[in-house]
Coordinates of C-alpha atoms in Angstrom, one line a residue:
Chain A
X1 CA -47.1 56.7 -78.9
X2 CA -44.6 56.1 -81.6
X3 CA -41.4 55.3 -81.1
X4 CA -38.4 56.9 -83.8
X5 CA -36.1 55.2 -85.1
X6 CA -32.4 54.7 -84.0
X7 CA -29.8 54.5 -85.9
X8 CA -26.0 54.5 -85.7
X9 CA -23.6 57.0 -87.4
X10 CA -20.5 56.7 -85.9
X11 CA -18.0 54.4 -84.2
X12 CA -14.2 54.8 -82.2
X13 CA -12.6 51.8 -80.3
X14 CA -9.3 51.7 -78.5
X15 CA -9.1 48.0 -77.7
X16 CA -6.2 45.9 -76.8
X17 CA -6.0 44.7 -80.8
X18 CA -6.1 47.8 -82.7
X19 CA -6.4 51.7 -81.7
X20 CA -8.9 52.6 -83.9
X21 CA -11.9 50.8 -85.7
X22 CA -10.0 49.8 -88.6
X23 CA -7.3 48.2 -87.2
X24 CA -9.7 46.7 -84.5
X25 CA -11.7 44.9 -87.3
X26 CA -9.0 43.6 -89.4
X27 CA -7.4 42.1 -86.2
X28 CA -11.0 40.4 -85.2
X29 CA -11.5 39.3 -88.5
X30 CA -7.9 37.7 -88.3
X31 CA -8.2 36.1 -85.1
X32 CA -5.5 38.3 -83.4
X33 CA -4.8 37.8 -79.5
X34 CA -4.3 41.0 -77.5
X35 CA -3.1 39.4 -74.6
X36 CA 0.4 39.8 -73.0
X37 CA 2.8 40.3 -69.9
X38 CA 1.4 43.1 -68.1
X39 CA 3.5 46.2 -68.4
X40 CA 1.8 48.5 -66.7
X41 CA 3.2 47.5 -62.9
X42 CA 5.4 44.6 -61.6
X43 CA 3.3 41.8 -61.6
X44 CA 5.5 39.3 -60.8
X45 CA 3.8 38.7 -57.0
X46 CA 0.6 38.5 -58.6
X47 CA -1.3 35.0 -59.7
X48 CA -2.2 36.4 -63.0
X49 CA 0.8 37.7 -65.0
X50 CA -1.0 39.0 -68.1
X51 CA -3.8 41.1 -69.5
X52 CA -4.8 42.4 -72.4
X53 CA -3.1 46.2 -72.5
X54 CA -3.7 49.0 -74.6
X55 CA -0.5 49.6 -76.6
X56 CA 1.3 52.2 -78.5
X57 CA -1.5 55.2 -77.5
X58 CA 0.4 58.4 -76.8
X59 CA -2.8 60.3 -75.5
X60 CA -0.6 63.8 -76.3
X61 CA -1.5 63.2 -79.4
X62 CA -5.6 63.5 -78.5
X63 CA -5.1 66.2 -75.3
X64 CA -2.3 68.1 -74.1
X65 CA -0.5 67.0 -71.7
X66 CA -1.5 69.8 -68.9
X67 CA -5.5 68.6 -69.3
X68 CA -4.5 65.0 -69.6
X69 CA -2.7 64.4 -66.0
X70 CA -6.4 65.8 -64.7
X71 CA -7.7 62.5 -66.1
X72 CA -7.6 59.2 -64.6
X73 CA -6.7 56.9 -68.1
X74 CA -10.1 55.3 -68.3
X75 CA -11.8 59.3 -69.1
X76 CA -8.4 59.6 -70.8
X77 CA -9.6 56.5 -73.5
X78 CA -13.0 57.8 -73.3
X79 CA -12.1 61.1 -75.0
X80 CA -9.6 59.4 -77.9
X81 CA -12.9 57.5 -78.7
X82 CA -15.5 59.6 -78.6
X83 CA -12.9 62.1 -80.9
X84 CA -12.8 59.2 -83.3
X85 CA -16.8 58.4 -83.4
X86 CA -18.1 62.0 -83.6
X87 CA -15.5 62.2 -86.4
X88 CA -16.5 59.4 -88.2
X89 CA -20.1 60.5 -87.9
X90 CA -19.4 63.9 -89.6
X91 CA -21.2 65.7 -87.4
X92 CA -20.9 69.3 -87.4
X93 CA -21.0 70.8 -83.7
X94 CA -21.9 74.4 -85.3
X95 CA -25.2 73.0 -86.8
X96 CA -26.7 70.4 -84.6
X97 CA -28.8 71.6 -82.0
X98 CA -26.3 70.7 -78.7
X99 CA -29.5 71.1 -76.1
X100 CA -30.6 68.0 -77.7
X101 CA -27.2 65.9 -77.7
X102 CA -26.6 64.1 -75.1
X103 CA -23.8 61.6 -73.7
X104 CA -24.4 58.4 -71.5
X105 CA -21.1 56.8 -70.7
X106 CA -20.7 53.3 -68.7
X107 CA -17.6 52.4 -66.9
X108 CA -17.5 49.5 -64.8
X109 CA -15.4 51.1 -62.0
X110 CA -14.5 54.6 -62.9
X111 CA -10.4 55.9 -62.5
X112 CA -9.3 52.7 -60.5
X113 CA -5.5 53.5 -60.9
X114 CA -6.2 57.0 -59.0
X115 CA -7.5 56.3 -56.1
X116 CA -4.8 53.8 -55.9
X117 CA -2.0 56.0 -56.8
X118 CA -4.0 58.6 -54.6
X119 CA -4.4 56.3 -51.1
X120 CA -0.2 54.9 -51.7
X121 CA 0.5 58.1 -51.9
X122 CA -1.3 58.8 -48.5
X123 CA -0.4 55.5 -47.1
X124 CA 3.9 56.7 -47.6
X125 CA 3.7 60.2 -45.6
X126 CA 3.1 60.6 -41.9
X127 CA -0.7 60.9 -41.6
X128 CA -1.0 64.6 -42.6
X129 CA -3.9 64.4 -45.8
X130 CA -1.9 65.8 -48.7
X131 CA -4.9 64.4 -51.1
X132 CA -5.0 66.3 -54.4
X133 CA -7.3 68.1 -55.5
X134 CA -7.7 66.3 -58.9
X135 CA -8.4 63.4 -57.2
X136 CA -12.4 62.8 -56.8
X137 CA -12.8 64.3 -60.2
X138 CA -10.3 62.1 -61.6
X139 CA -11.4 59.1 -59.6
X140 CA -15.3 59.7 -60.4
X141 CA -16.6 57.3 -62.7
X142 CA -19.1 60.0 -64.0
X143 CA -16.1 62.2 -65.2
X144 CA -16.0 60.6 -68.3
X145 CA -19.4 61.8 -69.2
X146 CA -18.8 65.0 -68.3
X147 CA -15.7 65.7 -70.0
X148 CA -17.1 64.7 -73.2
X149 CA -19.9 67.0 -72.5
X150 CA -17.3 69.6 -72.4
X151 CA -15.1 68.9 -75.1
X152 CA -18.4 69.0 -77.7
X153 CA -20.5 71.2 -75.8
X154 CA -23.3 68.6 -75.6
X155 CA -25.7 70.0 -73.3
X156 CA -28.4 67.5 -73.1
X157 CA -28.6 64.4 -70.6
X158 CA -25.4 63.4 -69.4
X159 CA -24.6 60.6 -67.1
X160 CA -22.4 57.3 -66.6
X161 CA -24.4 53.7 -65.5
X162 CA -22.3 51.7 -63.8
X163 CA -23.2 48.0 -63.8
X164 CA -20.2 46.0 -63.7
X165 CA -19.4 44.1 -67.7
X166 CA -22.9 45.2 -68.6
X167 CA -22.3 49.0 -67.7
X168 CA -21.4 50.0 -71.5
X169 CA -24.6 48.2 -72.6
X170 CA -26.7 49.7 -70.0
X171 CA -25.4 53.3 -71.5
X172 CA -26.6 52.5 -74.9
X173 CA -29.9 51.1 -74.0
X174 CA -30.6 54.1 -72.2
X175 CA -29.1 56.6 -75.1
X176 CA -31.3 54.7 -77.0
X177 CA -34.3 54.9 -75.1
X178 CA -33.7 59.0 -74.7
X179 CA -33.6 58.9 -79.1
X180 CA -36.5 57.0 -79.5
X181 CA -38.9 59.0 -76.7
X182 CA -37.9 62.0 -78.9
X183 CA -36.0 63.8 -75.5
X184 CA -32.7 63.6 -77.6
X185 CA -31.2 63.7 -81.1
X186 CA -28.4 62.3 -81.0
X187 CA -26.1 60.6 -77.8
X188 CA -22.7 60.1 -77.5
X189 CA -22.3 56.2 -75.9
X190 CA -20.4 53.5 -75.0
X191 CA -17.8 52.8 -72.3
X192 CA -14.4 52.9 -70.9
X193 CA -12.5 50.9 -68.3
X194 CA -8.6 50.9 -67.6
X195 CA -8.6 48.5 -64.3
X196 CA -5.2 47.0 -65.4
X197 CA -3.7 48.1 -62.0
X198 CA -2.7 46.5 -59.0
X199 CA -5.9 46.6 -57.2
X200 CA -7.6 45.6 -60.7
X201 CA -5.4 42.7 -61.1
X202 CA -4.9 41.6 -57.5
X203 CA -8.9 41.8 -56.7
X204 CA -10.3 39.9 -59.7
X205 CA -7.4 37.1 -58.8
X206 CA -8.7 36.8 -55.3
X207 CA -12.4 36.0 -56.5
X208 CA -10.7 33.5 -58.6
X209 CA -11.9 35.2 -61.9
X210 CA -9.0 35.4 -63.9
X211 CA -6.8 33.3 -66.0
X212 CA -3.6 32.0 -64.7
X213 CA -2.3 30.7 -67.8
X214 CA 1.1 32.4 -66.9
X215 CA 3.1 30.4 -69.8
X216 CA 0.6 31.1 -72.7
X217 CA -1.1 34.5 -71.8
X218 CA -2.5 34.4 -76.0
X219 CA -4.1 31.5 -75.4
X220 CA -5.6 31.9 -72.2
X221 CA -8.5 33.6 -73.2
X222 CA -10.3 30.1 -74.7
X223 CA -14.3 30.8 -74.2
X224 CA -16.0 27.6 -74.7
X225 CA -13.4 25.0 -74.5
X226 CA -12.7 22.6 -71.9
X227 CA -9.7 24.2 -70.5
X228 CA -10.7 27.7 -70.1
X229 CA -9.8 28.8 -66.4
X230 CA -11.0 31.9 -66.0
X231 CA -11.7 35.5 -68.4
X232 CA -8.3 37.6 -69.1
X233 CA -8.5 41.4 -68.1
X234 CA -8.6 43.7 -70.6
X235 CA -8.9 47.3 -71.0
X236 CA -9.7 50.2 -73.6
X237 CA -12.9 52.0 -74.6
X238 CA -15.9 52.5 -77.6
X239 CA -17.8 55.0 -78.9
X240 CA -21.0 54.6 -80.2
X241 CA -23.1 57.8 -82.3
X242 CA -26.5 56.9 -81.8
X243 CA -29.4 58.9 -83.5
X244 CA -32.4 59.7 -84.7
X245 CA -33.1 58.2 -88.1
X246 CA -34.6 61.1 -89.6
X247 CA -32.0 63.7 -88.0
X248 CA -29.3 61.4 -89.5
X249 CA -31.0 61.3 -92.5
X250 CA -31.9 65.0 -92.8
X251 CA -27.8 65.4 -92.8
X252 CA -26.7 62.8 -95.1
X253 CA -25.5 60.8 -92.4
X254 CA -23.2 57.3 -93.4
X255 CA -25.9 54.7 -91.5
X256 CA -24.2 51.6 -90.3
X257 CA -27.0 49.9 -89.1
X258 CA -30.4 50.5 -87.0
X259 CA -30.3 49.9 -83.3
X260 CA -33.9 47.9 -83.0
X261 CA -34.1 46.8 -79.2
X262 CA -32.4 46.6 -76.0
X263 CA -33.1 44.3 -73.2
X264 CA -32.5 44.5 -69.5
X265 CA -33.4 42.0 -66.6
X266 CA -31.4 40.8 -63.4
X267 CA -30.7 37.6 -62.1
X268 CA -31.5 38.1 -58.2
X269 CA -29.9 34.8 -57.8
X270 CA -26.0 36.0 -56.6
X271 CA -23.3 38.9 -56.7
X272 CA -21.2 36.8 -58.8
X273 CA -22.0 33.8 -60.0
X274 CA -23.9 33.5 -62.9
X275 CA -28.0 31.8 -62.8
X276 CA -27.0 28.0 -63.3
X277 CA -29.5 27.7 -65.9
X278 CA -29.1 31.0 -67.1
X279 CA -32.9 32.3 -65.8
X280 CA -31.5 36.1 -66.3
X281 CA -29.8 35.1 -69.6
X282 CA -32.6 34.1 -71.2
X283 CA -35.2 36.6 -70.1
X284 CA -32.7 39.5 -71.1
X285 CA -32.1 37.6 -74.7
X286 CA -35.9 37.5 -75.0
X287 CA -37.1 40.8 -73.7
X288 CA -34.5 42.0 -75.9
X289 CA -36.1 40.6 -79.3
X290 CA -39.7 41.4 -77.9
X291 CA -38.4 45.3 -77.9
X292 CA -37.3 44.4 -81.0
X293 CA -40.6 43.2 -82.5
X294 CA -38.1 40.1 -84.5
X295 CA -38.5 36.6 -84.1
X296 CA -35.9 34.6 -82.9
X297 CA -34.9 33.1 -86.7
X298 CA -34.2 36.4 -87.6
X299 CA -30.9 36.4 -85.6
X300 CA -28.1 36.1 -87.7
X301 CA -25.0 36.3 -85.2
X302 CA -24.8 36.6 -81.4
X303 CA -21.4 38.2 -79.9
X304 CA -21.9 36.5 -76.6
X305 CA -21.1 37.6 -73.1
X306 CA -18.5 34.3 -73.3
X307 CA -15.7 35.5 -70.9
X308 CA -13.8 32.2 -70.7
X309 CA -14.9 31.0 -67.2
X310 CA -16.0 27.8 -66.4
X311 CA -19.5 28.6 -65.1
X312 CA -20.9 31.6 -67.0
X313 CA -19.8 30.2 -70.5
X314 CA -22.0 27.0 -69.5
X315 CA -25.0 28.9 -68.7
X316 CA -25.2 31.1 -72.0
X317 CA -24.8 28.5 -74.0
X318 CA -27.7 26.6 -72.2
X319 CA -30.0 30.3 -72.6
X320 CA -29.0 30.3 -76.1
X321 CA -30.9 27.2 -76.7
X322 CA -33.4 27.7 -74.6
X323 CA -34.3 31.3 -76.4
X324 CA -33.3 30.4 -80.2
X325 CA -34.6 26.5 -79.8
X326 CA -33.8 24.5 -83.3
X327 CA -32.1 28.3 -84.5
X328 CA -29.9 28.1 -82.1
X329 CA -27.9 25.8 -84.3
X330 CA -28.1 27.9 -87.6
X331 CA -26.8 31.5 -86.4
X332 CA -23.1 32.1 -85.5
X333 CA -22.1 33.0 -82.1
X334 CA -18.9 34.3 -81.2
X335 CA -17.1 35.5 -78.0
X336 CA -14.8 38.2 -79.4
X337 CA -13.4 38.5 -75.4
X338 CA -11.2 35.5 -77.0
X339 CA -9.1 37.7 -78.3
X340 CA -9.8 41.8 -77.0
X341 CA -9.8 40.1 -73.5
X342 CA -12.5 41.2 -71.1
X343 CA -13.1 45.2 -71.2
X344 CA -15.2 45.3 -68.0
X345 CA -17.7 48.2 -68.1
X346 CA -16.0 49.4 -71.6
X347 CA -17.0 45.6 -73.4
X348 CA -20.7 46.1 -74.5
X349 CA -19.2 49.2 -76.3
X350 CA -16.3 46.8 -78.2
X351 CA -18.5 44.2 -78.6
X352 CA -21.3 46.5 -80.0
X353 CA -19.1 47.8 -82.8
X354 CA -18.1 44.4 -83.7
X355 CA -21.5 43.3 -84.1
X356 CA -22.0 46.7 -86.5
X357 CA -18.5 45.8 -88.2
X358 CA -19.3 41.5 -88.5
X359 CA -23.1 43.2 -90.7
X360 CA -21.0 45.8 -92.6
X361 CA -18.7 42.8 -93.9
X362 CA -20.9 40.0 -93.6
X363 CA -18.3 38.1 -91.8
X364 CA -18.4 36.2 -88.2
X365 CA -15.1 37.3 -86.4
X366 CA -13.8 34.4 -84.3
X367 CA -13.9 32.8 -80.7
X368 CA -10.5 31.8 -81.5
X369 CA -7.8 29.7 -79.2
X370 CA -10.6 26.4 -79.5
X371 CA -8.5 23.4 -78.9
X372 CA -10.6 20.9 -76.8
X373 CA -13.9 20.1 -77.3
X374 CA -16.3 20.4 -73.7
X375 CA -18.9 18.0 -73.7
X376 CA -21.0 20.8 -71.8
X377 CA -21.9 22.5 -74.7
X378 CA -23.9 21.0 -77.6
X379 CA -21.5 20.3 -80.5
X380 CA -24.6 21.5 -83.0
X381 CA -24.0 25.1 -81.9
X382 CA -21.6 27.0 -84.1
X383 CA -19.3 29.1 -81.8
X384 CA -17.6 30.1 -84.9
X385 CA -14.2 28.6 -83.5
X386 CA -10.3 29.8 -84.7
X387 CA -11.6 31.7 -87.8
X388 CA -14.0 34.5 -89.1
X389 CA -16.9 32.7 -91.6
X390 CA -18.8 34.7 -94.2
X391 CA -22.1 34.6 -93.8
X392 CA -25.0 37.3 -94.2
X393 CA -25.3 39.2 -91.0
X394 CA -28.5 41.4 -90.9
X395 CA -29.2 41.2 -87.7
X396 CA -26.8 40.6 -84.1
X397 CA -27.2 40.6 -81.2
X398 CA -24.7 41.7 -78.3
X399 CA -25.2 40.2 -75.3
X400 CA -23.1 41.5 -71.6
X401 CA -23.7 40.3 -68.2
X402 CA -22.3 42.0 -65.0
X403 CA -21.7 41.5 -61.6
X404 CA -24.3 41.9 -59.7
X405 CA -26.1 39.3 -61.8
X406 CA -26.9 42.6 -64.3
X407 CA -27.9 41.8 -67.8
X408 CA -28.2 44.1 -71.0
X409 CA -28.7 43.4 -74.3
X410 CA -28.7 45.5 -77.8
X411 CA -29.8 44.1 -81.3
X412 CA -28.5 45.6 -84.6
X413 CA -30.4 45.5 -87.9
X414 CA -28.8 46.4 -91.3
X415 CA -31.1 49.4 -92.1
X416 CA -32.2 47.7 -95.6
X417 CA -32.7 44.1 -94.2
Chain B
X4 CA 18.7 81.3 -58.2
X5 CA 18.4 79.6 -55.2
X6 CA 17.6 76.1 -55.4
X7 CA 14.2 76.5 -53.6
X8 CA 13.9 78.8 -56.2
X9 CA 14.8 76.3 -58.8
X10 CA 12.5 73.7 -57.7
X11 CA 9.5 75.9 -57.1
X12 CA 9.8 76.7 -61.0
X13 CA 10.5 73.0 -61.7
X14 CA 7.2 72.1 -59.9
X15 CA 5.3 74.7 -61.9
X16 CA 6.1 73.8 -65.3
X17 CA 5.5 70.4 -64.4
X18 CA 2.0 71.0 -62.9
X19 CA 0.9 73.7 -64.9
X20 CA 2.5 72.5 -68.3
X21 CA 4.3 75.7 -69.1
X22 CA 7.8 76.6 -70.4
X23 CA 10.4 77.8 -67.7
X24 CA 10.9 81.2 -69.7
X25 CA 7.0 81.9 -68.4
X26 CA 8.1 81.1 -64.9
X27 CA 8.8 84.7 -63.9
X28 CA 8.9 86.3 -60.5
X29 CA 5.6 88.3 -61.0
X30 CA 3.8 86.2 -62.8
X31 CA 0.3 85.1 -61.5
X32 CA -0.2 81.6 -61.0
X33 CA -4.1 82.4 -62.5
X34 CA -3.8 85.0 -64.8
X35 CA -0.4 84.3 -66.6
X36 CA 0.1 80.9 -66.0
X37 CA -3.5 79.3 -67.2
X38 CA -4.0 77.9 -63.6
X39 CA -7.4 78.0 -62.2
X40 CA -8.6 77.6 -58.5
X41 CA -7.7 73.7 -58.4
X42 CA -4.6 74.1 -60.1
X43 CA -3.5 76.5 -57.3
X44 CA -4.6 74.3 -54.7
X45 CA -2.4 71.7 -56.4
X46 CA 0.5 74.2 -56.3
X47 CA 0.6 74.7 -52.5
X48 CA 0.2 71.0 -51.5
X49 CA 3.0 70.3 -54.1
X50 CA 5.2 72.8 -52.4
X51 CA 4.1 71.4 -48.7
X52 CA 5.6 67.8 -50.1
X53 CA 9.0 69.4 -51.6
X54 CA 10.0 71.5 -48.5
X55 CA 7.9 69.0 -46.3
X56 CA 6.1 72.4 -44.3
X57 CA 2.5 72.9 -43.6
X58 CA 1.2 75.8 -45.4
X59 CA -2.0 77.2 -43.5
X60 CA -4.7 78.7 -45.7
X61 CA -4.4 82.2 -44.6
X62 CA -1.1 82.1 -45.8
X63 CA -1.7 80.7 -48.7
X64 CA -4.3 82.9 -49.5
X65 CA -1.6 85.2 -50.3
X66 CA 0.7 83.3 -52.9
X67 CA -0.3 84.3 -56.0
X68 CA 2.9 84.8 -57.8
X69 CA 6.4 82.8 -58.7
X70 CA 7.8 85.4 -56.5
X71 CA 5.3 85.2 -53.8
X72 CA 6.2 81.5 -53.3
X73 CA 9.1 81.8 -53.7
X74 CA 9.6 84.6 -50.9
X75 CA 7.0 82.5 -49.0
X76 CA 9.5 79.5 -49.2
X77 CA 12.6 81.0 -48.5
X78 CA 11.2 82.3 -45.4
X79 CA 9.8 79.5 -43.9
X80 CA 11.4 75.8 -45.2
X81 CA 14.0 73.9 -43.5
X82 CA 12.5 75.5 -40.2

């Protein structure tokens, strides 16, 4: 059967950098660190002091404050997203046939802050079970999805994946997959994750994940050089308007680029540590090209998983070369997580639209905060280090890896490359 | 007002999102006050906190209104 073609029409980001797409992309392009003292709770106790917060979002301004409190934050971002993409895509809910639109959200964890607030509250009284009733349907990672669903009145396939820092990815390969079989016009995607709570904080510390560059929380986040001591939690959303080529077409649709192929695969090696030579890395980069029917030296840019830690930066690098061979050393890769932090379930969505934003501008954004070279990684490859490079970008590719040893990845094409 | 009166309106505005001048005696927690079924679940366990009582459901089955609580409360907190 043939396939149709995918393409994307619209875009929203809430990211610790900028609010909106705009302002995300200038900041990337300038290299601007989102990370600072966590405000959110006293983390004083805590090993990690900092993450990279949302800031300045009064989500009043997107839902009233009656519907709002029904939301954990993490649906909360997901609605001041999707409101920004569907309007950016100019679609008109009258005309498009809803039966046929669908929304396929990830989100690593789902309302985190919650069930916390919801099992404190629990653990303070005398035993009796005052839970409230909001609670599952806040707490439920899947109510993102559906409250989207109901805000548009998208009636089509609706669900949320759920596989860790891939989970956003995951969504959009699947969106994708629904577009291209013909079961769906167009999808709402993308992802949302606001795990900058206590539990959040306090259980990534304990696996040793984070960070705990206490004195210089905008330079902690340093993927790729030799003193990087762990990724810095971040937090936020992005909304990605996938469809049909034709349907967008049919409507005048603004085209950013064409989604051409999405790859999936699993380690099986551990629930946390990365492959040491990368096995899953490599076979996710490469069924990800064959979906795309490219060869490798068509890839312009790579936004890398790159979190900042000490193993899983070693091993992309190493599947980098092992996929690209003697290209590796003429495309650009970046990790943008140097300077959004890491978004969790909500970062294949971020990292998605700066892959689409990096071909509209034909400009690298950064892996900034490089100060020491690490003899683990070959100096040939260009991690486009400190600042943003202009270079023709026709084609990226995105690439997230979750716990779970889950990997996803999407590749972008400019529409007239 | 009494102030179990007071705070049963203060708890309603601040659950339900409505102004105080709505918060009258006969109005209907689902068909003036926007509430649905949830919302009045909500209501009832927010009132069990403030006046620390247990409100069974057969009881509650019967607080509808402001005034119904309100009645409900002054009848049976602080006992």
């Amino acid at each position: 059967m043939t396939f149709k073609r995918v393409v994307v029409t619209g875009l929203g980001a809430l990211t610790p950098i900028g609010n909106n797409v705009s302002t995300y992309w200038t900041n990337l392009a300038a290299g601007v660190s989102g990370a600072g003292p966590i405000t959110k709770f006293d983390a004083s106790k805590f090993r990690t002091q900092f993450a990279c917060e949302v800031k300045g979002l009064d989500v009043n301004e997107f839902i009233p404050r009656q519907e709002a409190r029904k939301m954990d934050p993490f649906a909360q971002y997901a609605i001041v997203v999707a409101d920004e993409a569907v309007k950016d895509a100019g679609l008109n809910l009258e005309s498009i046939d809803l039966d046929r639109a669908g929304v396929i959200w990830g989100s690593g964890i789902g309302g985190l802050k919650t069930f916390e607030d919801e099992v404190k509250n629990y653990a303070r009284g005398d035993g009796t079970p005052r839970i409230n009733p909001f609670f599952i349907p806040k707490m439920i990672a899947d109510s993102a999805s559906g409250l989207l669903s109901i805000r548009y009145g998208f009636r089509g396939v609706n669900y949320v994946t759920v596989s860790a820092c891939a989970s956003a990815t995951n969504a959009m390969v699947d969106a994708f997959n629904y577009i291209r079989l013909g079961r769906l016009k167009l999808a709402i995607t993308g992802g949302s994750e606001a795990a900058v709570t206590e539990a959040g904080i306090g259980g990534f510390n304990a696996l040793r994940a984070l960070s705990e560059r206490n004195d210089s929380p905008e330079t902690a986040s340093r993927p790729f050089d030799k003193d990087r001591d762990g990724f810095v939690l971040g937090e936020g959303a992005g909304a990605i308007i996938l469809e049909e080529y034709e349907h967008a077409k049919a409507r005048g649709a603004k085209i950013y680029a064409e989604l051409i192929g999405g790859g999936m695969s699993s380690d099986a090696y551990h629930i946390t540590a990365p492959h040491p030579e990368g096995a899953g890395a490599i076979s996710v980069m490469k069924d990800a090209l064959d979906d795309a029917g490219i060869p490798a030296e068509a890839v312009d840019y790579i936004n890398v998983h790159g979190t900042s830690t000490p193993l899983g930066d070693v091993s992309e690098a190493l599947a980098i070369e092992k996929v690209f061979g003697d290209h590796a050393y003429k495309l650009n890769i970046s990790s943008t997580k140097s300077m959004t932090g890491h978004l969790l379930g909500a970062a294949g969505a971020v990292e998605a639209i700066a892959c689409l934003m990096a071909m509209q501008h034909d400009t690298v954004p950064p892996t900034i905060n490089h100060f020491t070279d690490d003899e683990e990684f070959n100096p040939q490859l260009n991690f486009t280090f400190n600042t943003a490079q202009q270079r023709p970008v026709n084609v990226a590719l995105s690439n997230t890896f979750g716990f779970g040893g889950h990997n996803v990845s999407v590749i972008f094409r400019k529409l007239d490359a | 007002m009494s102030e179990i009166a007071q705070k049963v309106k203060n708890i309603i505005v601040e659950k339900l999102g409505v102004e105080e001048s709505e918060v009258t005696p006969e109005a209907s927690f689902t068909n003036d006050l926007g509430a649905d079924s949830l919302d009045t679940v909500e209501l009832i366990m927010e009132f069990e906190k403030e006046f620390n009582i247990s409100i069974p459901d057969d009881q509650a089955e019967n607080i509808g209104t402001v005034g119904q609580a309100i009645t409900y409360l002054e009848e049976n907190a602080g006992k």
